[in-house]
GROMACS .gro file of C-alpha atoms in nm:
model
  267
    1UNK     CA    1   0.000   0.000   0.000
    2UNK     CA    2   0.177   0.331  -0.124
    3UNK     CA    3   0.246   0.592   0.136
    4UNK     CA    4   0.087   0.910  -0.029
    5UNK     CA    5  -0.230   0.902  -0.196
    6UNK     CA    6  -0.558   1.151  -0.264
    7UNK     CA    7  -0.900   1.091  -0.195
    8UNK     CA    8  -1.161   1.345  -0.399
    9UNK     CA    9  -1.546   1.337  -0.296
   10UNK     CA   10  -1.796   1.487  -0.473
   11UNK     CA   11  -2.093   1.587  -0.365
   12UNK     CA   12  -2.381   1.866  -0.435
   13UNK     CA   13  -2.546   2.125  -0.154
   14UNK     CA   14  -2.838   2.360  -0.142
   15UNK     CA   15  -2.658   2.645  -0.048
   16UNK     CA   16  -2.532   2.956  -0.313
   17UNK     CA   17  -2.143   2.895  -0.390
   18UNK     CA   18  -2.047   3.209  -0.245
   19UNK     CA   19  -2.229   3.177   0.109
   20UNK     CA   20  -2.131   2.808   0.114
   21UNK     CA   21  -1.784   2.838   0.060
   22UNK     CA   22  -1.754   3.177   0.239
   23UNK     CA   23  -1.932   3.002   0.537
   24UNK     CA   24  -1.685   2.687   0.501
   25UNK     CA   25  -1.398   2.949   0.564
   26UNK     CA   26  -1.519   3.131   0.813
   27UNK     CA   27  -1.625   2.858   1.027
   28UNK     CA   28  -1.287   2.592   0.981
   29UNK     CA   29  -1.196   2.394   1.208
   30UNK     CA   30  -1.075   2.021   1.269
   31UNK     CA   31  -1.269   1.814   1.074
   32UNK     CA   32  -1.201   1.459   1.232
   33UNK     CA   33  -1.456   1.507   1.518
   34UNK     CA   34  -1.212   1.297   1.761
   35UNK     CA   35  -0.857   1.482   1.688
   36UNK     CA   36  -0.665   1.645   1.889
   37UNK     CA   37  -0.523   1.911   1.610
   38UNK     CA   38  -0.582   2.213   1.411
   39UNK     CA   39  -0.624   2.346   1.076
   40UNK     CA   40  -0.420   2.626   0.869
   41UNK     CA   41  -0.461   2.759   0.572
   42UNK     CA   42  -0.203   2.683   0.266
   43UNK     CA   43  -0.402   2.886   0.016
   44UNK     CA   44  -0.715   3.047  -0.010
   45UNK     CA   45  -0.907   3.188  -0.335
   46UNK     CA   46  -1.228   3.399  -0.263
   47UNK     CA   47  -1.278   3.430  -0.627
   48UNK     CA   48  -1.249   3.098  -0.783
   49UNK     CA   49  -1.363   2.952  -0.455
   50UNK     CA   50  -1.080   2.733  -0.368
   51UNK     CA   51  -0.865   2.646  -0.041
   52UNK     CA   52  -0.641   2.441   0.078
   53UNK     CA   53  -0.606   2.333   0.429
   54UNK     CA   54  -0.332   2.183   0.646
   55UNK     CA   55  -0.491   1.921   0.964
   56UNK     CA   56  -0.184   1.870   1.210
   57UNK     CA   57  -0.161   1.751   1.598
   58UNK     CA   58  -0.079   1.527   1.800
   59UNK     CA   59  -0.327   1.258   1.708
   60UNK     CA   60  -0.328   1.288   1.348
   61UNK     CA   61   0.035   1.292   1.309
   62UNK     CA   62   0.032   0.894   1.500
   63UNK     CA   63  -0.099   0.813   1.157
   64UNK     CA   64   0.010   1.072   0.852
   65UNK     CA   65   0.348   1.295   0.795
   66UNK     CA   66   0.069   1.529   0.631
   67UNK     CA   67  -0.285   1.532   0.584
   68UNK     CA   68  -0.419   1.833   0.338
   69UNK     CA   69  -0.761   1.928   0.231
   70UNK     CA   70  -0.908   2.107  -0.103
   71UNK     CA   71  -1.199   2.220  -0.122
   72UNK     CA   72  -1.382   2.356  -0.492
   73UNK     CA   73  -1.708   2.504  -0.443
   74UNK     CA   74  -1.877   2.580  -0.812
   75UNK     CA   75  -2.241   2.722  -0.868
   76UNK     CA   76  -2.488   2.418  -1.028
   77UNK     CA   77  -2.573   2.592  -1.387
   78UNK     CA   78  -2.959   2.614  -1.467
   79UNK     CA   79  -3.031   2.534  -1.071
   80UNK     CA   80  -2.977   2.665  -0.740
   81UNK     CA   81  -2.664   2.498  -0.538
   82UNK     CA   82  -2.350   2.419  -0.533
   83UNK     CA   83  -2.125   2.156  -0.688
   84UNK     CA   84  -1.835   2.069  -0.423
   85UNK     CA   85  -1.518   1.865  -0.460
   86UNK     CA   86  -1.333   1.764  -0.120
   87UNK     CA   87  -0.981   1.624  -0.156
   88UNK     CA   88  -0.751   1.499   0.077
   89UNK     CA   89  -0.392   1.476   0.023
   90UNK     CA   90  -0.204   1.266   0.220
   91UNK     CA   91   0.112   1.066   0.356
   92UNK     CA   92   0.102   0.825   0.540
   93UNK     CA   93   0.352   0.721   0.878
   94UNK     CA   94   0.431   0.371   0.759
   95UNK     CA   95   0.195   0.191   0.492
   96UNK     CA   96   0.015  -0.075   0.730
   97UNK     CA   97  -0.192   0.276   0.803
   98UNK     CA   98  -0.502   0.290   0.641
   99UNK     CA   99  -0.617   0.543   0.400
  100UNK     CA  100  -0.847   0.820   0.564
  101UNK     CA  101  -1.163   0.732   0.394
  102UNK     CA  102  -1.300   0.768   0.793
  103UNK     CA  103  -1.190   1.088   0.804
  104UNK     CA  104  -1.303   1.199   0.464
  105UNK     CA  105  -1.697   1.065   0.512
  106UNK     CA  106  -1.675   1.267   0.809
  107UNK     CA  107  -1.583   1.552   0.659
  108UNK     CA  108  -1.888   1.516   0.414
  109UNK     CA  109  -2.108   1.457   0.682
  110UNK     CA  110  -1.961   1.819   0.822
  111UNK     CA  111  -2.020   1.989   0.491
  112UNK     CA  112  -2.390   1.846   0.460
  113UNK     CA  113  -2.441   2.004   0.874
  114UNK     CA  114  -2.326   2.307   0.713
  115UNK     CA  115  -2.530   2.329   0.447
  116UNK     CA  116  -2.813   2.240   0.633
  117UNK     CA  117  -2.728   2.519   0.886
  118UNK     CA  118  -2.724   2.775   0.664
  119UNK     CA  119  -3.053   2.673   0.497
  120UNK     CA  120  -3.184   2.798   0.828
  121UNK     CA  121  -3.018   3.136   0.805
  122UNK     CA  122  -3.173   3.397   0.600
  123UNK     CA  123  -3.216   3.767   0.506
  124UNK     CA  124  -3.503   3.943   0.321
  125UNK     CA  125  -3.514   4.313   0.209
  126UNK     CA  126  -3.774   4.507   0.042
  127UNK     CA  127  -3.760   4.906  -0.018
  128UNK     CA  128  -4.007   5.211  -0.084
  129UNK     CA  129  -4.113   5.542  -0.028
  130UNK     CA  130  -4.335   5.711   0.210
  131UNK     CA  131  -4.465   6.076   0.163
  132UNK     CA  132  -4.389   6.175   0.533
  133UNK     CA  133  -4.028   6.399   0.581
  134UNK     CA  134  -3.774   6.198   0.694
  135UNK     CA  135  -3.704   6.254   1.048
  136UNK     CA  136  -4.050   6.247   1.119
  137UNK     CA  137  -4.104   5.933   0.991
  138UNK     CA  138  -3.825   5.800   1.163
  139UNK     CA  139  -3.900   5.926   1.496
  140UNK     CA  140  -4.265   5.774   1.488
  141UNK     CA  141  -4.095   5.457   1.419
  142UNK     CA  142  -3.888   5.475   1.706
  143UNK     CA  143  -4.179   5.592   1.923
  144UNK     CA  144  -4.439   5.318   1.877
  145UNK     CA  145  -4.147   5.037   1.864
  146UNK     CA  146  -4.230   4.887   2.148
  147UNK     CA  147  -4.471   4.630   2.038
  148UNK     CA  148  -4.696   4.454   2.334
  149UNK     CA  149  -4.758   4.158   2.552
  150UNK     CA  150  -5.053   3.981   2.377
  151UNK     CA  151  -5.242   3.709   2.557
  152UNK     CA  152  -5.047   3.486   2.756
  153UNK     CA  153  -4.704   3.512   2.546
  154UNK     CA  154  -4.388   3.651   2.695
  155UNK     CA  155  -4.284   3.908   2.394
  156UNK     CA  156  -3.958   4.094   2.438
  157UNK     CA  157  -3.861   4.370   2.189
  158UNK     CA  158  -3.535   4.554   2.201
  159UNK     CA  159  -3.331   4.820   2.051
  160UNK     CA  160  -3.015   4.855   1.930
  161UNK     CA  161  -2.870   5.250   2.010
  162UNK     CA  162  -2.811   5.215   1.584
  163UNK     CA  163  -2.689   5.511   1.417
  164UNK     CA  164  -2.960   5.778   1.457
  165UNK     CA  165  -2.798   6.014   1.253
  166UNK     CA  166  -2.803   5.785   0.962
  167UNK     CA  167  -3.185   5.732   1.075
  168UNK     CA  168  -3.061   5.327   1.061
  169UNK     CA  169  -3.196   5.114   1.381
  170UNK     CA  170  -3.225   4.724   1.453
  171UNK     CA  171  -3.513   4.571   1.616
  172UNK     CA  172  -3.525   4.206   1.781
  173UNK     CA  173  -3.860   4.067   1.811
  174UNK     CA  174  -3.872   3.753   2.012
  175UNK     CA  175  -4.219   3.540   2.219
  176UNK     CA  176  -4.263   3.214   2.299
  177UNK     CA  177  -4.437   3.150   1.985
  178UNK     CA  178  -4.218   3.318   1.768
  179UNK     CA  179  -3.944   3.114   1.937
  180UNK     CA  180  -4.089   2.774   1.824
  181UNK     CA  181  -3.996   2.890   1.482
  182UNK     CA  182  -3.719   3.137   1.466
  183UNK     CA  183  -3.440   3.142   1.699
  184UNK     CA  184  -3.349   3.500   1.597
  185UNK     CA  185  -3.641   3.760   1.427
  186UNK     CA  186  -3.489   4.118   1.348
  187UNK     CA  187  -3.563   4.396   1.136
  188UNK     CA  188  -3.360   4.662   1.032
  189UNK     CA  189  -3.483   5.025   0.940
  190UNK     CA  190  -3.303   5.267   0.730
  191UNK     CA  191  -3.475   5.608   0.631
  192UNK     CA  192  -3.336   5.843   0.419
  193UNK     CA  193  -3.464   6.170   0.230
  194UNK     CA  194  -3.557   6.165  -0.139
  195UNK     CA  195  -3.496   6.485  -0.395
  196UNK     CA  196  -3.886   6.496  -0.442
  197UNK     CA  197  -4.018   6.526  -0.122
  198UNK     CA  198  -4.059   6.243   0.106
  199UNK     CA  199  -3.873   5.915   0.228
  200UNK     CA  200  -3.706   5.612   0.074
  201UNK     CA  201  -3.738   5.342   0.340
  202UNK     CA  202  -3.516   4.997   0.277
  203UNK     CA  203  -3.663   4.733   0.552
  204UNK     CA  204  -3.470   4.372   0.627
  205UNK     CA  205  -3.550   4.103   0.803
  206UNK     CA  206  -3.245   3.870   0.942
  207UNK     CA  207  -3.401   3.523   1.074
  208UNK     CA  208  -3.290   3.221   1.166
  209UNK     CA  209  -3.558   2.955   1.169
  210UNK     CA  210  -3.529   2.670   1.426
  211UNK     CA  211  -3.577   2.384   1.169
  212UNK     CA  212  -3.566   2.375   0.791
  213UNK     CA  213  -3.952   2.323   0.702
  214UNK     CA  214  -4.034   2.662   0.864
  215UNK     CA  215  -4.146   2.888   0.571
  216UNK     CA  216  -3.940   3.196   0.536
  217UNK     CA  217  -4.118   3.539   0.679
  218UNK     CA  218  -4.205   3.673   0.372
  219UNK     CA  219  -4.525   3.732   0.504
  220UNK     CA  220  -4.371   3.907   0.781
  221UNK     CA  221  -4.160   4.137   0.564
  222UNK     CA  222  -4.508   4.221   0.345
  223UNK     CA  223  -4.732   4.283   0.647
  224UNK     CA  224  -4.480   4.553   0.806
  225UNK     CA  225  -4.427   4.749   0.473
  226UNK     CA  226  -4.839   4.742   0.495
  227UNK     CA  227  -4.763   4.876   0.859
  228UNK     CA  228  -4.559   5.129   0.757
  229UNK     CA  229  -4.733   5.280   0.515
  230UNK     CA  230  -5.031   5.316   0.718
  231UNK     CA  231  -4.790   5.504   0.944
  232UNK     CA  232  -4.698   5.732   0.661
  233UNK     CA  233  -5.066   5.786   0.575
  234UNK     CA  234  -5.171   5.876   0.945
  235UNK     CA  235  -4.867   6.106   0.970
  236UNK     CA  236  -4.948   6.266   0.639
  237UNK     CA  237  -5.302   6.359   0.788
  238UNK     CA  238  -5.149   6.441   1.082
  239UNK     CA  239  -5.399   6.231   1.282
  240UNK     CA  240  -5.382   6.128   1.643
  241UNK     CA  241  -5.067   5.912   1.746
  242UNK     CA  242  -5.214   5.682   1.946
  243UNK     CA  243  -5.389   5.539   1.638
  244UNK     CA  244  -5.037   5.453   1.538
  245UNK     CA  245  -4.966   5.268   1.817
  246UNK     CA  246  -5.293   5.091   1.780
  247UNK     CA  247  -5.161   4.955   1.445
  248UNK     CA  248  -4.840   4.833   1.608
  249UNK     CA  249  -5.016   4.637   1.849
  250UNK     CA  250  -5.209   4.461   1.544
  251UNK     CA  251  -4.903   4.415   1.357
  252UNK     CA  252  -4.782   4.238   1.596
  253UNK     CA  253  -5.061   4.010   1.673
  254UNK     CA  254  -5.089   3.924   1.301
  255UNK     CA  255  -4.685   3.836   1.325
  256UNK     CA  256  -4.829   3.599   1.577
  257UNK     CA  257  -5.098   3.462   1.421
  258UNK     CA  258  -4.937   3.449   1.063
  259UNK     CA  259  -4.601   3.208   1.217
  260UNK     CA  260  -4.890   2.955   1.449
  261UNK     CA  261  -5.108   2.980   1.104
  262UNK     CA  262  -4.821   2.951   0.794
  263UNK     CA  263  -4.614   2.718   1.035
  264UNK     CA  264  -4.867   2.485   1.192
  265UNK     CA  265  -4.717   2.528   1.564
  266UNK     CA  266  -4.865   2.276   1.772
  267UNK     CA  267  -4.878   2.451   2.126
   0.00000   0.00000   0.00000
């Protein structure tokens, strides 16, 4: 049995190259689960979507002089994924050591956890414009942001201090219901002035959902820009305030009602 040898995989994955592979380099580490060791890159390419790794410690060098890893992530044409190609390099100590095909199906089953991680991970923006000046759109934002305690569900929403200037803010919306489907709900607001008269408003939703099958909050996203604008339009008239924060308390029962109702959450 020869000393050095290579091992290629391939395999496919749901995820867009670039997230996937930027995700795979942000997030190395040892890939035998039971090693004692640690990875360093040999060479990287954002672009083309290559690296090359080198695993080293204690326990893997009992078995292997060196033991390198490739990784090729390329977009699937006509479809959504990725097409990846894992390849280990390797020599070996002596050649009654077996080839790492242990390590390598490990490392697949790592990549597929990945991919499936990320498929949970998500981020949806939608812009447009509101008639209502800029910082006074902004400011009744920040004023009725504190959406309420409905029934019997513990809802927490907080603020991040944002860049006020900039008229940007974050939002984390979290409740027990909410919880059985997203570990992490935010929106972010910016608001800035348009030539013409009015606001251009670009909203985003960052989730993460707490299993795959959860639908994405699109209707989430849609039922806030609804929201908004009726802010705009009450502003606009210049009509009482607390009307406003009547329509955040309903927007957030609907975000309720829309996860239990889209999602099927069995309480």
């Amino acid at each position: 049995m020869s000393l050095k040898g290579a091992l290629p995989v391939k395999f496919d994955v749901k995820s867009p190259a670039d997230k996937f592979f930027s995700a795979f380099v942000e997030t190395n580490r040892p890939i035998e689960k039971n090693a004692i060791g640690k990875t360093e890159f040999k060479a990287l390419d954002m672009e083309k979507k290559t690296m090359t790794i080198e695993i080293s410690g204690s326990e893997i060098q009992k078995h292997f002089k060196t033991l390198n890893g490739s990784i090729a992530v390329t977009p699937i044409e006509d479809g959504d994924g990725s097409h990846v190609v894992w390849t280990f390099e390797f020599e070996k100590v002596h050649k009654d050591i077996d080839d790492p095909h242990s390590i390598i199906d490990e490392s697949v089953k790592y990549f597929k956890k990945l991919d499936e991680r990320m498929a949970l991970d998500g981020v949806l923006t939608r812009d447009f414009d509101v008639e209502s000046p800029v910082d006074k759109f902004f400011k009744a934002f920040l004023e009725i942001s504190n959406l309420p305690v409905e029934d019997n569900a513990t809802a927490v929403v907080t603020m991040d201090d944002g860049d006020l200037e900039k008229r940007k803010v974050k939002i984390k919306i979290s409740s027990v219901d909410i919880s059985k489907c997203y570990k992490k709900l935010e929106g972010i607001i910016t608001v800035t002035p348009m030539n013409k008269g009015g606001s251009h408003v670009i909203w985003t939703v960052e989730y993460e959902k707490t299993r795959p099958e959860i639908e994405d909050p699109h209707s989430i996203i849609d039922t806030s820009i609804k929201y908004f604008q009726g802010i705009d339009a009450i502003l606009v008239k210049e009509r009482d305030e607390k009307i406003v924060k009547e329509m955040s308390e309903e927007l957030f029962k609907f975000i309720r009602r829309s996860i239990i109702k889209s999602n099927k959450v069995l309480r």
